[in-house]
Amino acid sequence: MTARPMRVTAGVAVRAAFVAALVAGAAGAAAAQEGDKTLRFAFQGTLNALDPYSLNETFTLGMLGNVYEGLTKRDKDLTIIPGLAESWEVVDPLTWRFKLREGVTFANGNAFNADDVVFSADRVRAENSDLKTRLPADAEFVKVDDHTVEVKLKTPNPILHYEWDTWYIMDKEWAEANDMVDPVSARDTSPRPAAFTANGTGPFMIDSHEPGVKTVFKPSESWWGTPEHNLDTVEFTPIAADGTRVAALLAGDVDLIDPVPVQDIPRIEANPDTEALTGPELRVIHLGFNQFDDVLETSDVEGENPFRDPNVRKAFYQAIDIEAIKQRVMRDLSTPVPLLIANELFEGSGQFERWPYDPEAAKQLLGDAGYPDGFTVGMDCPNDRYVNDEAICQAVVSMLARIGVTVNLNAQPKAQYFAKVLAPGGYDTDFFLLGWTPGSFDSWNVITNLAGCRDETGKGGPFNLGGYCNEEVDALAARIVEETDTDKRNAMIGEAFEIMTSETSHIPLHQQSLVWGKRSNVDIVQRPDNQVLFYWATVN
Amino acid sequence: MLAFALRRLVQAIGVMLVVSLISFVLFRFVGDPVNQLVGVDTSPEERAALREALGLNDPVLVQFARFIGKAVQFDFGISYQFKQSVAGLIGQRLPATLELSFVSALFALLVGVPMGVYTGLYRDTWLARAFLAVSLIGVSLPTFLIGILLIFVVSVNLGWLPSFGRGETVRVFGSWTTGLVTASGLQSLILPSITLGLFQMTLIMRLVRGEMLEVLRTDYIKFARARGLSRRAINFGHALKNTLVPVITITGLQIGSIIAFAIITETVFQWPGMGLLFLQAVQSVDIPIMAAYLLLIAFLFVLINFLVDLLYVAVDPRIRIGEATR
């Protein structure tokens, strides 16, 4: 009997505490809104180790780009601008000279100089780095004086500095003092605490970092540039569930979310305090064919590989109604493209056009190839990697059914999908959907990775899942990489794309769109590479 | 008694070994961890080297033996994704899950028991019927739907409570953080606790109701009435007290499932606990975290069952002699 009154008291106390908390919380939130400018940002993925050479991934590098800086930077329209290098000149095709910015300090107060650049050049090419491709392996970095560095190349390289905006310069002394000389990797056998702190030259500093939970950024007082933002604090939280992320924006618990599922855009637009920010992304979604194996495992065609016939590939291409995919599947948030590279990234892309949608012509082509009644083939597709990836594949399946081709779709999560279709899985796919953004923003990356002749292990064209191979394209790629004359180079790139298009090496589909959601009082620049850069954000 | 405890202990170790072996076999079908660890530009040779270095090319049994060998020394390795020690990560996330589970269980008891008593005593009132209807929702609607509904009604439309996260937390000792002492922390607890505890609440309510109906028909209640005791004394002092034994048993057993089912609630509310960590690990094929988490959950269930068994033996001598029936 004595227990009863006590339990009641406990219940009342809990309820009282909740009510008190509600009132206090509401007051606290109001106070926070008036005073400092805080940007609360939620993304679908997590920010883990802060070592800038551990993971070559857009989101991580973008977030670190608020804290670290490269010798070059990219502007709001992606043009290359000076970063930690004030200027540079190509002395001769094999020698580049970089003049470093003076008076720059790292967050810990150390001065930035040529030693840091040479150190970072060695570190980014060290065994455990995931960003080795940022610099040529055989390039030599020479300190001329404290603020001049020369790069000696073995072969000419016109796009040497294209990816240097995400090759972040680290402080040599800090790395040596904090056990950070080797890049942090999954191979490490003991934890590296310094990997969860950062010491960059950039406009923000990491105030606190709890991987997978919350990261707080504060503006750096000692930054060399003039801030364009008006922020006092940035709070980053990963929110993996789409519904929760959208709800958090609508409820006013965050100010910026990335990405917004396309079906939620109307809801965000309907709310007076929030809006959607959309723009084309550089990623190109395409379909590819297995042209490597003599027989397709998933097909009923025996004794030959139908995809080795360019007519079959072109028939597939012309059977796909890209406008229907754009309107129905992508809700108008896609840009159909004629090439495997985004329109913005290749000057000559305007001269190319897609093969027209023409199911009759497609049927004719299939007949010419000897398959008037079509055939059966399996298709692999991720269902959580690209915008509406599975829905695109389903649309493709139904469109191909109209020309008599039966496609058995196997859509699965990206972890399983990539394990199957990439080199470790033995490129086990006959027909697939893949997205690609060239890290260097340059066509050569696309041509070699997606269309370079490869062997079983992927040497030559690691992401050429279908094993398309044309010696002429390979020969052009070898010349493109060394050609320093822009016009000649672009002409050769155009020639390579011309060959690929005429043979229908792949089926380019579209550039998907970036969709961010933000509160109306937030202004931020949305760059097509999907980096989220706070130094261009203002909260009004 | 000691022999019984020892025998149960050996069985418990066996169960945990089997659980981790099964999970290791399943990891082969989750996907390729290496692909989640490197950027797109990383060459196939480097990927192969990394796979070799992580020991992923070894036979399953070898990987399993290596894991167990380290696990008995409480070394669960380093997470592929987070690059932090798994034991440390789970230690950081454990408080969030335990607090949420504790508050949910409390909610289930504090709300479920009175509702059960009420529906048992006043079977035909409209309120009792309403309670039963609500409980039907709690039993039949999936957790993630309840969570999303609560978020959209309470957070988005009414703007009363935070839609995600744990609010402000305070470090108590070591890596133990608590949200129980801050205003935003308490506010953040409400919706996830309701979501997580709703099923248990309805379970307890229906259990109490059923037991009450049973007990109220018994002779000693009739005698109590005949003696002229007050309704209150009969209902709470005699009837409810006698229904609580099964309620306590069920609640104890359900604590394990609350912690395990927290995965879904934590995902919907982005609650930074172990369940969210596990789900992130599954998506990125972070084998060290998955292995350690599954082992921990297996340990939890084994421990609870072990304790319950011991309690039964202490309480009920009839169970003590398992041999007698053998």
CSV table of N, CA and C in Angstrom, one decimal, chain A residues 324-434:
chain,number,residue,atom,x,y,z
A,324,ALA,N,10.1,11.0,-71.8
A,324,ALA,CA,9.1,10.4,-70.9
A,324,ALA,C,9.8,10.1,-69.5
A,325,ILE,N,11.0,9.7,-69.6
A,325,ILE,CA,11.7,9.5,-68.3
A,325,ILE,C,11.9,10.8,-67.6
A,326,LYS,N,12.2,11.8,-68.4
A,326,LYS,CA,12.3,13.2,-67.7
A,326,LYS,C,11.0,13.6,-67.1
A,327,GLN,N,9.9,13.5,-67.8
A,327,GLN,CA,8.7,14.0,-67.3
A,327,GLN,C,8.1,13.1,-66.2
A,328,ARG,N,8.0,11.8,-66.4
A,328,ARG,CA,7.3,11.0,-65.5
A,328,ARG,C,8.2,10.6,-64.3
A,329,VAL,N,9.4,10.1,-64.6
A,329,VAL,CA,10.2,9.6,-63.5
A,329,VAL,C,10.9,10.7,-62.8
A,330,MET,N,11.5,11.6,-63.5
A,330,MET,CA,12.3,12.6,-62.9
A,330,MET,C,11.6,13.9,-62.6
A,331,ARG,N,10.3,13.9,-62.9
A,331,ARG,CA,9.4,15.1,-62.6
A,331,ARG,C,10.1,16.4,-63.1
A,332,ASP,N,10.6,16.3,-64.3
A,332,ASP,CA,11.2,17.4,-65.0
A,332,ASP,C,12.6,17.9,-64.5
A,333,LEU,N,13.1,17.1,-63.5
A,333,LEU,CA,14.3,17.5,-62.8
A,333,LEU,C,15.5,16.7,-63.4
A,334,SER,N,15.6,16.7,-64.7
A,334,SER,CA,16.8,16.1,-65.3
A,334,SER,C,17.1,16.8,-66.7
A,335,THR,N,18.3,16.7,-67.1
A,335,THR,CA,18.7,17.3,-68.4
A,335,THR,C,19.2,16.2,-69.3
A,336,PRO,N,18.5,15.7,-70.3
A,336,PRO,CA,19.0,14.7,-71.2
A,336,PRO,C,20.3,15.1,-71.9
A,337,VAL,N,21.2,14.2,-72.0
A,337,VAL,CA,22.5,14.6,-72.6
A,337,VAL,C,22.9,13.6,-73.7
A,338,PRO,N,23.7,14.1,-74.7
A,338,PRO,CA,24.1,13.3,-75.8
A,338,PRO,C,25.4,12.5,-75.5
A,339,LEU,N,26.2,13.0,-74.5
A,339,LEU,CA,27.5,12.4,-74.2
A,339,LEU,C,27.5,11.8,-72.8
A,340,LEU,N,28.6,11.2,-72.5
A,340,LEU,CA,28.8,10.6,-71.2
A,340,LEU,C,29.3,11.7,-70.2
A,341,ILE,N,29.5,12.9,-70.7
A,341,ILE,CA,30.0,14.0,-69.8
A,341,ILE,C,28.9,15.1,-69.8
A,342,ALA,N,28.8,15.8,-68.7
A,342,ALA,CA,27.9,16.9,-68.5
A,342,ALA,C,28.1,18.0,-69.6
A,343,ASN,N,27.0,18.6,-70.0
A,343,ASN,CA,27.1,19.6,-71.1
A,343,ASN,C,28.1,20.7,-70.6
A,344,GLU,N,28.1,21.1,-69.4
A,344,GLU,CA,28.9,22.2,-68.9
A,344,GLU,C,30.4,21.9,-69.0
A,345,LEU,N,30.8,20.6,-69.0
A,345,LEU,CA,32.2,20.3,-68.8
A,345,LEU,C,32.9,20.1,-70.1
A,346,PHE,N,32.2,20.1,-71.3
A,346,PHE,CA,33.0,19.9,-72.5
A,346,PHE,C,32.4,21.0,-73.5
A,347,GLU,N,33.3,21.8,-74.0
A,347,GLU,CA,32.9,22.9,-74.8
A,347,GLU,C,32.2,22.5,-76.1
A,348,GLY,N,32.7,21.3,-76.6
A,348,GLY,CA,32.1,20.9,-77.9
A,348,GLY,C,30.8,20.1,-77.8
A,349,SER,N,30.3,20.0,-76.6
A,349,SER,CA,29.1,19.1,-76.4
A,349,SER,C,27.9,19.6,-77.2
A,350,GLY,N,27.9,20.9,-77.6
A,350,GLY,CA,26.8,21.5,-78.3
A,350,GLY,C,26.7,20.9,-79.7
A,351,GLN,N,27.8,20.3,-80.3
A,351,GLN,CA,27.7,19.8,-81.6
A,351,GLN,C,27.1,18.4,-81.6
A,352,PHE,N,26.9,17.8,-80.5
A,352,PHE,CA,26.3,16.5,-80.4
A,352,PHE,C,24.8,16.5,-80.2
A,353,GLU,N,24.2,15.5,-80.7
A,353,GLU,CA,22.7,15.3,-80.4
A,353,GLU,C,22.5,13.9,-80.1
A,354,ARG,N,21.4,13.6,-79.3
A,354,ARG,CA,21.0,12.3,-79.0
A,354,ARG,C,20.5,11.6,-80.2
A,355,TRP,N,20.6,10.3,-80.3
A,355,TRP,CA,19.9,9.5,-81.3
A,355,TRP,C,18.4,9.7,-81.0
A,356,PRO,N,17.6,10.0,-82.0
A,356,PRO,CA,16.2,10.3,-81.7
A,356,PRO,C,15.4,9.0,-81.2
A,357,TYR,N,14.4,9.3,-80.4
A,357,TYR,CA,13.6,8.2,-79.9
A,357,TYR,C,12.7,7.7,-81.1
A,358,ASP,N,12.8,6.4,-81.4
A,358,ASP,CA,12.1,5.9,-82.6
A,358,ASP,C,12.0,4.4,-82.5
A,359,PRO,N,10.9,3.9,-81.9
A,359,PRO,CA,10.8,2.5,-81.6
A,359,PRO,C,10.7,1.7,-83.0
A,360,GLU,N,10.2,2.3,-84.0
A,360,GLU,CA,10.1,1.6,-85.3
A,360,GLU,C,11.5,1.3,-85.8
A,361,ALA,N,12.3,2.4,-85.8
A,361,ALA,CA,13.7,2.2,-86.3
A,361,ALA,C,14.4,1.2,-85.4
A,362,ALA,N,14.1,1.2,-84.1
A,362,ALA,CA,14.8,0.3,-83.2
A,362,ALA,C,14.4,-1.1,-83.6
A,363,LYS,N,13.2,-1.4,-83.9
A,363,LYS,CA,12.7,-2.7,-84.2
A,363,LYS,C,13.4,-3.2,-85.5
A,364,GLN,N,13.5,-2.2,-86.5
A,364,GLN,CA,14.2,-2.5,-87.7
A,364,GLN,C,15.7,-2.9,-87.5
A,365,LEU,N,16.4,-2.1,-86.6
A,365,LEU,CA,17.8,-2.4,-86.3
A,365,LEU,C,17.9,-3.8,-85.7
A,366,LEU,N,17.0,-4.1,-84.8
A,366,LEU,CA,17.1,-5.4,-84.1
A,366,LEU,C,16.9,-6.5,-85.2
A,367,GLY,N,16.0,-6.3,-86.1
A,367,GLY,CA,15.8,-7.2,-87.2
A,367,GLY,C,17.0,-7.4,-88.0
A,368,ASP,N,17.7,-6.3,-88.4
A,368,ASP,CA,18.9,-6.3,-89.2
A,368,ASP,C,20.0,-7.1,-88.5
A,369,ALA,N,20.0,-7.0,-87.1
A,369,ALA,CA,21.0,-7.7,-86.4
A,369,ALA,C,20.7,-9.2,-86.2
A,370,GLY,N,19.5,-9.6,-86.7
A,370,GLY,CA,19.2,-11.0,-86.6
A,370,GLY,C,18.4,-11.4,-85.4
A,371,TYR,N,17.7,-10.4,-84.8
A,371,TYR,CA,16.9,-10.7,-83.6
A,371,TYR,C,15.5,-10.0,-83.8
A,372,PRO,N,14.8,-10.4,-84.9
A,372,PRO,CA,13.5,-9.7,-85.2
A,372,PRO,C,12.5,-9.9,-84.1
A,373,ASP,N,12.6,-11.0,-83.3
A,373,ASP,CA,11.7,-11.2,-82.2
A,373,ASP,C,12.3,-10.9,-80.8
A,374,GLY,N,13.4,-10.1,-80.9
A,374,GLY,CA,14.0,-9.7,-79.6
A,374,GLY,C,14.7,-10.8,-78.9
A,375,PHE,N,15.1,-10.6,-77.7
A,375,PHE,CA,15.7,-11.7,-76.9
A,375,PHE,C,15.5,-11.3,-75.4
A,376,THR,N,16.1,-12.1,-74.5
A,376,THR,CA,16.0,-11.9,-73.1
A,376,THR,C,17.3,-11.5,-72.5
A,377,VAL,N,17.4,-10.6,-71.6
A,377,VAL,CA,18.7,-10.2,-71.0
A,377,VAL,C,18.4,-9.7,-69.5
A,378,GLY,N,19.4,-9.9,-68.7
A,378,GLY,CA,19.2,-9.5,-67.3
A,378,GLY,C,19.8,-8.1,-67.1
A,379,MET,N,19.2,-7.3,-66.2
A,379,MET,CA,19.8,-5.9,-66.0
A,379,MET,C,20.0,-5.7,-64.5
A,380,ASP,N,21.2,-5.0,-64.2
A,380,ASP,CA,21.5,-4.7,-62.8
A,380,ASP,C,21.3,-3.2,-62.6
A,381,CYS,N,20.8,-2.9,-61.5
A,381,CYS,CA,20.5,-1.5,-61.2
A,381,CYS,C,20.5,-1.3,-59.7
A,382,PRO,N,21.2,-0.2,-59.2
A,382,PRO,CA,21.1,0.2,-57.8
A,382,PRO,C,19.8,0.8,-57.5
A,383,ASN,N,19.4,0.7,-56.2
A,383,ASN,CA,18.1,1.3,-55.8
A,383,ASN,C,18.2,2.4,-54.7
A,384,ASP,N,19.5,2.7,-54.4
A,384,ASP,CA,19.6,3.8,-53.4
A,384,ASP,C,20.9,4.6,-53.6
A,385,ARG,N,21.3,4.7,-54.9
A,385,ARG,CA,22.5,5.4,-55.2
A,385,ARG,C,22.2,6.7,-55.9
A,386,TYR,N,21.4,6.7,-57.0
A,386,TYR,CA,21.1,7.9,-57.8
A,386,TYR,C,19.6,8.3,-57.6
A,387,VAL,N,19.3,9.5,-58.1
A,387,VAL,CA,17.9,9.9,-58.0
A,387,VAL,C,17.0,9.0,-58.8
A,388,ASN,N,16.0,8.4,-58.1
A,388,ASN,CA,15.1,7.5,-58.7
A,388,ASN,C,15.7,6.4,-59.6
A,389,ASP,N,16.8,5.9,-59.2
A,389,ASP,CA,17.5,5.0,-60.1
A,389,ASP,C,16.7,3.7,-60.4
A,390,GLU,N,16.0,3.2,-59.4
A,390,GLU,CA,15.2,2.0,-59.7
A,390,GLU,C,14.1,2.3,-60.7
A,391,ALA,N,13.5,3.4,-60.5
A,391,ALA,CA,12.3,3.8,-61.3
A,391,ALA,C,12.8,4.0,-62.8
A,392,ILE,N,14.0,4.6,-63.0
A,392,ILE,CA,14.5,4.7,-64.3
A,392,ILE,C,14.7,3.4,-65.0
A,393,CYS,N,15.2,2.4,-64.2
A,393,CYS,CA,15.4,1.1,-64.8
A,393,CYS,C,14.1,0.4,-65.1
A,394,GLN,N,13.1,0.6,-64.3
A,394,GLN,CA,11.8,0.0,-64.6
A,394,GLN,C,11.2,0.6,-65.8
A,395,ALA,N,11.4,1.9,-66.0
A,395,ALA,CA,10.9,2.6,-67.2
A,395,ALA,C,11.6,2.0,-68.5
A,396,VAL,N,12.9,1.8,-68.3
A,396,VAL,CA,13.7,1.3,-69.4
A,396,VAL,C,13.2,-0.1,-69.8
A,397,VAL,N,13.0,-0.9,-68.8
A,397,VAL,CA,12.5,-2.3,-69.0
A,397,VAL,C,11.2,-2.3,-69.8
A,398,SER,N,10.2,-1.4,-69.4
A,398,SER,CA,9.0,-1.4,-70.1
A,398,SER,C,9.1,-0.8,-71.5
A,399,MET,N,10.0,0.1,-71.8
A,399,MET,CA,10.3,0.6,-73.1
A,399,MET,C,10.9,-0.4,-74.0
A,400,LEU,N,11.8,-1.2,-73.4
A,400,LEU,CA,12.5,-2.2,-74.3
A,400,LEU,C,11.5,-3.4,-74.6
A,401,ALA,N,10.5,-3.6,-73.7
A,401,ALA,CA,9.5,-4.6,-73.9
A,401,ALA,C,8.7,-4.3,-75.2
A,402,ARG,N,8.6,-3.0,-75.5
A,402,ARG,CA,7.8,-2.6,-76.7
A,402,ARG,C,8.6,-3.0,-78.0
A,403,ILE,N,9.9,-3.2,-78.0
A,403,ILE,CA,10.6,-3.6,-79.2
A,403,ILE,C,10.9,-5.1,-79.1
A,404,GLY,N,10.2,-5.8,-78.1
A,404,GLY,CA,10.4,-7.3,-78.1
A,404,GLY,C,11.5,-7.8,-77.2
A,405,VAL,N,12.2,-6.9,-76.5
A,405,VAL,CA,13.3,-7.4,-75.6
A,405,VAL,C,12.8,-7.5,-74.2
A,406,THR,N,13.0,-8.7,-73.7
A,406,THR,CA,12.5,-9.0,-72.3
A,406,THR,C,13.7,-8.8,-71.4
A,407,VAL,N,13.5,-7.8,-70.4
A,407,VAL,CA,14.6,-7.5,-69.5
A,407,VAL,C,14.2,-7.9,-68.1
A,408,ASN,N,15.0,-8.8,-67.5
A,408,ASN,CA,14.8,-9.2,-66.1
A,408,ASN,C,15.6,-8.3,-65.2
A,409,LEU,N,14.9,-7.4,-64.5
A,409,LEU,CA,15.6,-6.4,-63.7
A,409,LEU,C,16.0,-6.9,-62.3
A,410,ASN,N,17.2,-6.6,-61.9
A,410,ASN,CA,17.7,-7.0,-60.6
A,410,ASN,C,18.2,-5.7,-59.9
A,411,ALA,N,17.3,-5.0,-59.2
A,411,ALA,CA,17.6,-3.8,-58.5
A,411,ALA,C,17.9,-4.1,-57.1
A,412,GLN,N,19.0,-3.6,-56.6
A,412,GLN,CA,19.4,-3.9,-55.2
A,412,GLN,C,20.2,-2.7,-54.6
A,413,PRO,N,20.4,-2.7,-53.3
A,413,PRO,CA,21.1,-1.6,-52.6
A,413,PRO,C,22.5,-1.5,-53.1
A,414,LYS,N,23.0,-0.3,-53.1
A,414,LYS,CA,24.3,0.0,-53.7
A,414,LYS,C,25.5,-0.9,-53.2
A,415,ALA,N,25.4,-1.3,-51.9
A,415,ALA,CA,26.5,-2.1,-51.4
A,415,ALA,C,26.5,-3.5,-52.1
A,416,GLN,N,25.4,-4.1,-52.4
A,416,GLN,CA,25.4,-5.3,-53.1
A,416,GLN,C,25.6,-5.1,-54.6
A,417,TYR,N,25.0,-4.0,-55.1
A,417,TYR,CA,25.1,-3.7,-56.5
A,417,TYR,C,26.5,-3.6,-57.0
A,418,PHE,N,27.3,-2.7,-56.3
A,418,PHE,CA,28.6,-2.5,-56.7
A,418,PHE,C,29.5,-3.7,-56.4
A,419,ALA,N,29.2,-4.5,-55.4
A,419,ALA,CA,30.0,-5.7,-55.1
A,419,ALA,C,29.9,-6.6,-56.3
A,420,LYS,N,28.7,-6.6,-57.0
A,420,LYS,CA,28.5,-7.5,-58.1
A,420,LYS,C,29.1,-7.0,-59.4
A,421,VAL,N,28.9,-5.7,-59.7
A,421,VAL,CA,29.2,-5.2,-61.1
A,421,VAL,C,30.6,-4.7,-61.2
A,422,LEU,N,31.3,-4.3,-60.1
A,422,LEU,CA,32.7,-3.8,-60.3
A,422,LEU,C,33.7,-4.9,-60.3
A,423,ALA,N,35.0,-4.5,-60.5
A,423,ALA,CA,36.1,-5.5,-60.7
A,423,ALA,C,36.1,-6.7,-59.7
A,424,PRO,N,35.9,-6.4,-58.3
A,424,PRO,CA,36.0,-7.5,-57.4
A,424,PRO,C,34.9,-8.6,-57.6
A,425,GLY,N,33.8,-8.2,-58.2
A,425,GLY,CA,32.7,-9.1,-58.5
A,425,GLY,C,32.9,-9.7,-59.9
A,426,GLY,N,34.0,-9.4,-60.5
A,426,GLY,CA,34.2,-9.9,-61.9
A,426,GLY,C,33.4,-9.3,-62.9
A,427,TYR,N,33.0,-8.0,-62.7
A,427,TYR,CA,32.1,-7.3,-63.7
A,427,TYR,C,30.9,-8.1,-64.1
A,428,ASP,N,30.3,-8.7,-63.0
A,428,ASP,CA,29.2,-9.6,-63.3
A,428,ASP,C,27.9,-8.9,-63.7
A,429,THR,N,27.8,-8.4,-64.9
A,429,THR,CA,26.6,-7.7,-65.3
A,429,THR,C,26.6,-7.7,-66.8
A,430,ASP,N,25.4,-7.9,-67.4
A,430,ASP,CA,25.2,-7.8,-68.9
A,430,ASP,C,24.7,-6.5,-69.3
A,431,PHE,N,23.9,-5.8,-68.5
A,431,PHE,CA,23.2,-4.6,-68.9
A,431,PHE,C,23.0,-3.8,-67.6
A,432,PHE,N,23.5,-2.6,-67.5
A,432,PHE,CA,23.5,-1.9,-66.2
A,432,PHE,C,23.2,-0.4,-66.3
A,433,LEU,N,23.0,0.2,-65.1
A,433,LEU,CA,22.8,1.6,-65.0
A,433,LEU,C,23.9,2.1,-64.1
A,434,LEU,N,24.6,3.2,-64.5
A,434,LEU,CA,25.7,3.7,-63.7
A,434,LEU,C,25.7,5.2,-63.8
